GROMACS .gro file of C-alpha atoms in nm:
model
  261
    1UNK     CA    1   2.434  -2.107   3.184
    2UNK     CA    2   2.627  -2.491   3.001
    3UNK     CA    3   2.282  -2.475   2.782
    4UNK     CA    4   2.442  -2.170   2.597
    5UNK     CA    5   2.803  -2.140   2.518
    6UNK     CA    6   3.050  -2.499   2.595
    7UNK     CA    7   3.305  -2.223   2.526
    8UNK     CA    8   3.388  -1.888   2.505
    9UNK     CA    9   3.383  -1.776   2.098
   10UNK     CA   10   3.630  -1.850   1.933
   11UNK     CA   11   3.663  -1.482   1.677
   12UNK     CA   12   3.761  -1.215   1.806
   13UNK     CA   13   3.606  -1.085   1.493
   14UNK     CA   14   3.245  -1.119   1.511
   15UNK     CA   15   3.172  -1.186   1.902
   16UNK     CA   16   2.803  -1.046   1.813
   17UNK     CA   17   2.755  -1.299   1.523
   18UNK     CA   18   2.927  -1.641   1.668
   19UNK     CA   19   2.730  -1.500   1.999
   20UNK     CA   20   2.366  -1.469   1.851
   21UNK     CA   21   2.430  -1.796   1.621
   22UNK     CA   22   2.488  -2.015   1.929
   23UNK     CA   23   2.172  -1.850   2.104
   24UNK     CA   24   1.967  -1.911   1.794
   25UNK     CA   25   2.063  -2.218   1.836
   26UNK     CA   26   1.962  -2.278   2.155
   27UNK     CA   27   1.637  -2.182   2.069
   28UNK     CA   28   1.626  -2.381   1.749
   29UNK     CA   29   1.719  -2.700   1.889
   30UNK     CA   30   1.393  -2.638   2.186
   31UNK     CA   31   1.709  -2.686   2.507
   32UNK     CA   32   1.527  -2.252   2.564
   33UNK     CA   33   1.105  -2.290   2.511
   34UNK     CA   34   0.871  -2.056   2.487
   35UNK     CA   35   0.808  -1.867   2.743
   36UNK     CA   36   1.125  -1.987   2.959
   37UNK     CA   37   1.364  -1.738   3.091
   38UNK     CA   38   1.674  -1.670   2.951
   39UNK     CA   39   2.027  -1.617   3.106
   40UNK     CA   40   2.055  -1.247   3.239
   41UNK     CA   41   2.271  -1.009   3.038
   42UNK     CA   42   2.571  -1.081   3.303
   43UNK     CA   43   2.559  -1.443   3.272
   44UNK     CA   44   2.516  -1.434   2.965
   45UNK     CA   45   2.825  -1.204   2.906
   46UNK     CA   46   3.123  -1.451   3.129
   47UNK     CA   47   2.961  -1.760   2.993
   48UNK     CA   48   3.005  -1.633   2.650
   49UNK     CA   49   3.352  -1.475   2.755
   50UNK     CA   50   3.174  -1.131   2.627
   51UNK     CA   51   3.123  -0.736   2.744
   52UNK     CA   52   2.742  -0.698   2.790
   53UNK     CA   53   2.698  -0.444   2.557
   54UNK     CA   54   2.774  -0.684   2.349
   55UNK     CA   55   2.500  -0.933   2.495
   56UNK     CA   56   2.305  -0.655   2.540
   57UNK     CA   57   2.289  -0.618   2.160
   58UNK     CA   58   2.204  -0.941   2.065
   59UNK     CA   59   1.928  -0.986   2.304
   60UNK     CA   60   1.831  -0.620   2.097
   61UNK     CA   61   1.823  -0.783   1.757
   62UNK     CA   62   1.725  -1.175   1.854
   63UNK     CA   63   1.377  -0.907   2.060
   64UNK     CA   64   1.382  -0.711   1.688
   65UNK     CA   65   1.382  -1.035   1.535
   66UNK     CA   66   1.005  -1.159   1.722
   67UNK     CA   67   1.210  -1.438   1.850
   68UNK     CA   68   1.220  -1.326   2.315
   69UNK     CA   69   1.054  -1.002   2.449
   70UNK     CA   70   1.251  -0.834   2.693
   71UNK     CA   71   1.086  -0.727   2.990
   72UNK     CA   72   1.265  -0.472   3.197
   73UNK     CA   73   1.375  -0.566   3.522
   74UNK     CA   74   1.255  -0.861   3.511
   75UNK     CA   75   1.419  -1.109   3.261
   76UNK     CA   76   1.436  -1.196   2.888
   77UNK     CA   77   1.171  -1.487   2.753
   78UNK     CA   78   1.129  -1.675   2.476
   79UNK     CA   79   0.868  -1.592   2.310
   80UNK     CA   80   0.578  -1.794   2.117
   81UNK     CA   81   0.636  -1.730   1.788
   82UNK     CA   82   1.101  -1.791   1.683
   83UNK     CA   83   1.179  -1.671   1.275
   84UNK     CA   84   1.154  -2.040   1.116
   85UNK     CA   85   1.348  -1.890   0.794
   86UNK     CA   86   1.574  -1.733   0.778
   87UNK     CA   87   1.756  -1.599   0.421
   88UNK     CA   88   2.009  -1.311   0.288
   89UNK     CA   89   1.851  -1.020   0.035
   90UNK     CA   90   2.105  -0.986  -0.131
   91UNK     CA   91   2.032  -1.344  -0.264
   92UNK     CA   92   1.846  -1.387  -0.547
   93UNK     CA   93   1.670  -1.717  -0.394
   94UNK     CA   94   1.287  -1.832  -0.513
   95UNK     CA   95   1.052  -1.826  -0.148
   96UNK     CA   96   1.130  -2.245  -0.210
   97UNK     CA   97   1.449  -2.213  -0.214
   98UNK     CA   98   1.485  -2.006   0.001
   99UNK     CA   99   1.328  -2.248   0.272
  100UNK     CA  100   1.561  -2.535   0.123
  101UNK     CA  101   1.838  -2.352   0.200
  102UNK     CA  102   1.726  -2.250   0.609
  103UNK     CA  103   1.696  -2.665   0.620
  104UNK     CA  104   1.358  -2.637   0.690
  105UNK     CA  105   1.072  -2.917   0.601
  106UNK     CA  106   0.910  -2.718   0.260
  107UNK     CA  107   0.539  -2.699   0.205
  108UNK     CA  108   0.360  -2.601  -0.053
  109UNK     CA  109  -0.018  -2.530  -0.088
  110UNK     CA  110  -0.127  -2.399  -0.441
  111UNK     CA  111  -0.433  -2.152  -0.427
  112UNK     CA  112  -0.420  -2.109  -0.808
  113UNK     CA  113  -0.274  -2.223  -1.119
  114UNK     CA  114  -0.461  -2.090  -1.443
  115UNK     CA  115  -0.430  -1.798  -1.732
  116UNK     CA  116  -0.467  -1.469  -1.710
  117UNK     CA  117  -0.418  -1.176  -1.855
  118UNK     CA  118  -0.176  -0.925  -1.764
  119UNK     CA  119  -0.306  -0.621  -1.590
  120UNK     CA  120  -0.141  -0.269  -1.691
  121UNK     CA  121   0.103  -0.251  -1.360
  122UNK     CA  122   0.271  -0.607  -1.423
  123UNK     CA  123   0.231  -0.563  -1.817
  124UNK     CA  124   0.424  -0.236  -1.784
  125UNK     CA  125   0.706  -0.417  -1.588
  126UNK     CA  126   0.673  -0.719  -1.786
  127UNK     CA  127   0.703  -0.559  -2.074
  128UNK     CA  128   0.430  -0.718  -2.312
  129UNK     CA  129   0.145  -0.567  -2.423
  130UNK     CA  130  -0.189  -0.496  -2.202
  131UNK     CA  131  -0.419  -0.832  -2.127
  132UNK     CA  132  -0.141  -1.082  -2.267
  133UNK     CA  133  -0.150  -1.415  -2.127
  134UNK     CA  134  -0.004  -1.534  -1.823
  135UNK     CA  135   0.021  -1.843  -1.677
  136UNK     CA  136  -0.098  -1.639  -1.306
  137UNK     CA  137   0.044  -1.897  -0.988
  138UNK     CA  138  -0.100  -1.820  -0.646
  139UNK     CA  139   0.069  -2.021  -0.346
  140UNK     CA  140   0.115  -2.020   0.066
  141UNK     CA  141   0.476  -2.129   0.111
  142UNK     CA  142   0.548  -2.360   0.502
  143UNK     CA  143   0.841  -2.382   0.640
  144UNK     CA  144   0.793  -2.617   0.942
  145UNK     CA  145   0.374  -2.684   0.900
  146UNK     CA  146   0.450  -2.277   0.927
  147UNK     CA  147   0.270  -2.004   0.669
  148UNK     CA  148   0.521  -1.794   0.615
  149UNK     CA  149   0.538  -1.615   0.286
  150UNK     CA  150   0.232  -1.597   0.050
  151UNK     CA  151   0.350  -1.553  -0.287
  152UNK     CA  152   0.195  -1.444  -0.644
  153UNK     CA  153   0.417  -1.541  -0.991
  154UNK     CA  154   0.317  -1.378  -1.346
  155UNK     CA  155   0.458  -1.574  -1.688
  156UNK     CA  156   0.448  -1.406  -1.990
  157UNK     CA  157   0.264  -1.759  -2.161
  158UNK     CA  158   0.541  -1.726  -2.478
  159UNK     CA  159   0.767  -1.854  -2.233
  160UNK     CA  160   0.611  -2.079  -2.060
  161UNK     CA  161   0.567  -2.180  -2.397
  162UNK     CA  162   0.954  -2.269  -2.443
  163UNK     CA  163   0.868  -2.578  -2.150
  164UNK     CA  164   0.680  -2.755  -2.470
  165UNK     CA  165   0.481  -3.000  -2.287
  166UNK     CA  166   0.610  -2.947  -1.955
  167UNK     CA  167   0.318  -2.765  -1.697
  168UNK     CA  168   0.457  -2.622  -1.335
  169UNK     CA  169   0.266  -2.812  -1.070
  170UNK     CA  170   0.415  -2.676  -0.744
  171UNK     CA  171   0.782  -2.626  -0.591
  172UNK     CA  172   0.987  -2.372  -0.696
  173UNK     CA  173   0.884  -2.145  -0.964
  174UNK     CA  174   1.240  -2.106  -1.032
  175UNK     CA  175   1.421  -2.428  -1.069
  176UNK     CA  176   1.086  -2.481  -1.362
  177UNK     CA  177   1.164  -2.171  -1.556
  178UNK     CA  178   1.534  -2.288  -1.539
  179UNK     CA  179   1.478  -2.727  -1.641
  180UNK     CA  180   1.182  -2.716  -1.802
  181UNK     CA  181   1.214  -2.360  -1.966
  182UNK     CA  182   1.575  -2.374  -1.974
  183UNK     CA  183   1.653  -2.050  -1.944
  184UNK     CA  184   1.914  -1.820  -1.750
  185UNK     CA  185   1.844  -1.692  -1.436
  186UNK     CA  186   2.073  -1.343  -1.405
  187UNK     CA  187   1.887  -1.170  -1.105
  188UNK     CA  188   1.650  -0.889  -1.138
  189UNK     CA  189   1.539  -0.550  -0.888
  190UNK     CA  190   1.341  -0.597  -0.611
  191UNK     CA  191   1.088  -0.364  -0.406
  192UNK     CA  192   1.066  -0.425  -0.014
  193UNK     CA  193   0.720  -0.241   0.162
  194UNK     CA  194   0.639  -0.250   0.483
  195UNK     CA  195   0.218  -0.327   0.459
  196UNK     CA  196  -0.047  -0.466   0.638
  197UNK     CA  197  -0.225  -0.798   0.653
  198UNK     CA  198  -0.618  -0.783   0.469
  199UNK     CA  199  -0.843  -0.992   0.599
  200UNK     CA  200  -0.769  -1.303   0.307
  201UNK     CA  201  -0.390  -1.244   0.411
  202UNK     CA  202  -0.456  -1.231   0.761
  203UNK     CA  203  -0.640  -1.611   0.686
  204UNK     CA  204  -0.390  -1.717   0.382
  205UNK     CA  205  -0.078  -1.720   0.607
  206UNK     CA  206  -0.241  -1.749   1.022
  207UNK     CA  207  -0.248  -1.407   1.107
  208UNK     CA  208  -0.449  -1.120   1.311
  209UNK     CA  209  -0.597  -0.922   0.983
  210UNK     CA  210  -0.376  -0.571   0.978
  211UNK     CA  211  -0.073  -0.717   1.124
  212UNK     CA  212   0.317  -0.615   0.930
  213UNK     CA  213   0.386  -0.807   0.663
  214UNK     CA  214   0.686  -0.822   0.427
  215UNK     CA  215   0.577  -0.708   0.068
  216UNK     CA  216   0.845  -0.749  -0.190
  217UNK     CA  217   0.761  -0.721  -0.515
  218UNK     CA  218   1.056  -0.829  -0.823
  219UNK     CA  219   1.122  -0.842  -1.176
  220UNK     CA  220   1.318  -1.160  -1.272
  221UNK     CA  221   1.528  -1.146  -1.582
  222UNK     CA  222   1.693  -1.405  -1.701
  223UNK     CA  223   2.116  -1.349  -1.973
  224UNK     CA  224   1.945  -1.136  -2.213
  225UNK     CA  225   1.859  -0.921  -1.983
  226UNK     CA  226   1.433  -0.998  -2.107
  227UNK     CA  227   1.196  -0.957  -1.824
  228UNK     CA  228   1.078  -1.372  -1.750
  229UNK     CA  229   0.872  -1.326  -1.431
  230UNK     CA  230   0.731  -1.132  -1.222
  231UNK     CA  231   0.700  -1.219  -0.873
  232UNK     CA  232   0.499  -1.040  -0.541
  233UNK     CA  233   0.565  -1.182  -0.232
  234UNK     CA  234   0.432  -1.156   0.124
  235UNK     CA  235   0.717  -1.280   0.432
  236UNK     CA  236   0.578  -1.315   0.848
  237UNK     CA  237   0.791  -1.089   0.979
  238UNK     CA  238   0.804  -1.335   1.315
  239UNK     CA  239   0.878  -1.617   1.121
  240UNK     CA  240   1.044  -1.498   0.755
  241UNK     CA  241   1.416  -1.266   0.773
  242UNK     CA  242   1.586  -1.139   0.535
  243UNK     CA  243   1.903  -1.001   0.522
  244UNK     CA  244   2.103  -0.795   0.374
  245UNK     CA  245   2.546  -0.626   0.408
  246UNK     CA  246   2.561  -0.311   0.331
  247UNK     CA  247   2.778  -0.100   0.278
  248UNK     CA  248   2.892   0.205   0.372
  249UNK     CA  249   2.990   0.454  -0.007
  250UNK     CA  250   3.298   0.530   0.029
  251UNK     CA  251   3.482   0.375   0.252
  252UNK     CA  252   3.573   0.040   0.110
  253UNK     CA  253   3.781   0.238  -0.178
  254UNK     CA  254   3.925   0.546   0.032
  255UNK     CA  255   4.064   0.189   0.230
  256UNK     CA  256   4.261   0.084  -0.046
  257UNK     CA  257   4.364   0.348  -0.161
  258UNK     CA  258   4.528   0.445   0.211
  259UNK     CA  259   4.649   0.084   0.194
  260UNK     CA  260   4.797   0.133  -0.187
  261UNK     CA  261   4.937   0.511  -0.051
   0.00000   0.00000   0.00000
């Protein structure tokens, strides 16, 4: 039991987050290995000084993220594959930056860097003529030697030319745009969908064909609101998780109004 909780959570305001963070830390530090059974819900509740419903909610979230497997009447077991990168969806981080921010060992496998002609959907999103030249970059991103994402980035040639003689050779595409091209990136709107891995994606990411992947497409804009990058990324959801803070519409305003009144 002392492996998980040396002392009760300090704050009562976010018990769920604190307990979850400590259990995840224990898994990351491999105090519990794949196949090990975690202490029971009553034992965890006593160890952390929280209620069983809180523990149950934490374990449910860990199961959703693929860290544990719960067997009714038997117990909760550590799974073989645990998420190695957790990032916030509401932060405009490139996938390599997210891996580094999670303090994981970054690996970038360049599949292709070439000049391509913009197909219709990408040309429309980048507001450039059909067939315009693009700098096309395909990569597999690794964290702690595990393939966590497949990324395709398309940069209009006119934007890439701002780098002068500096060529993109790997690493963060965002940093290339900011440092070499001297752009100030402002963010963009991302579209997220669930897709199934085809044979090529399955081979690149080390998953079974048909496995669920998280796809995110985004057009990045600069400070002048010009589209400067189209990116399409496929994440392995059991290895790369994205979270977002959601606020119920009108609740904050109503609360503020009541406080002022």
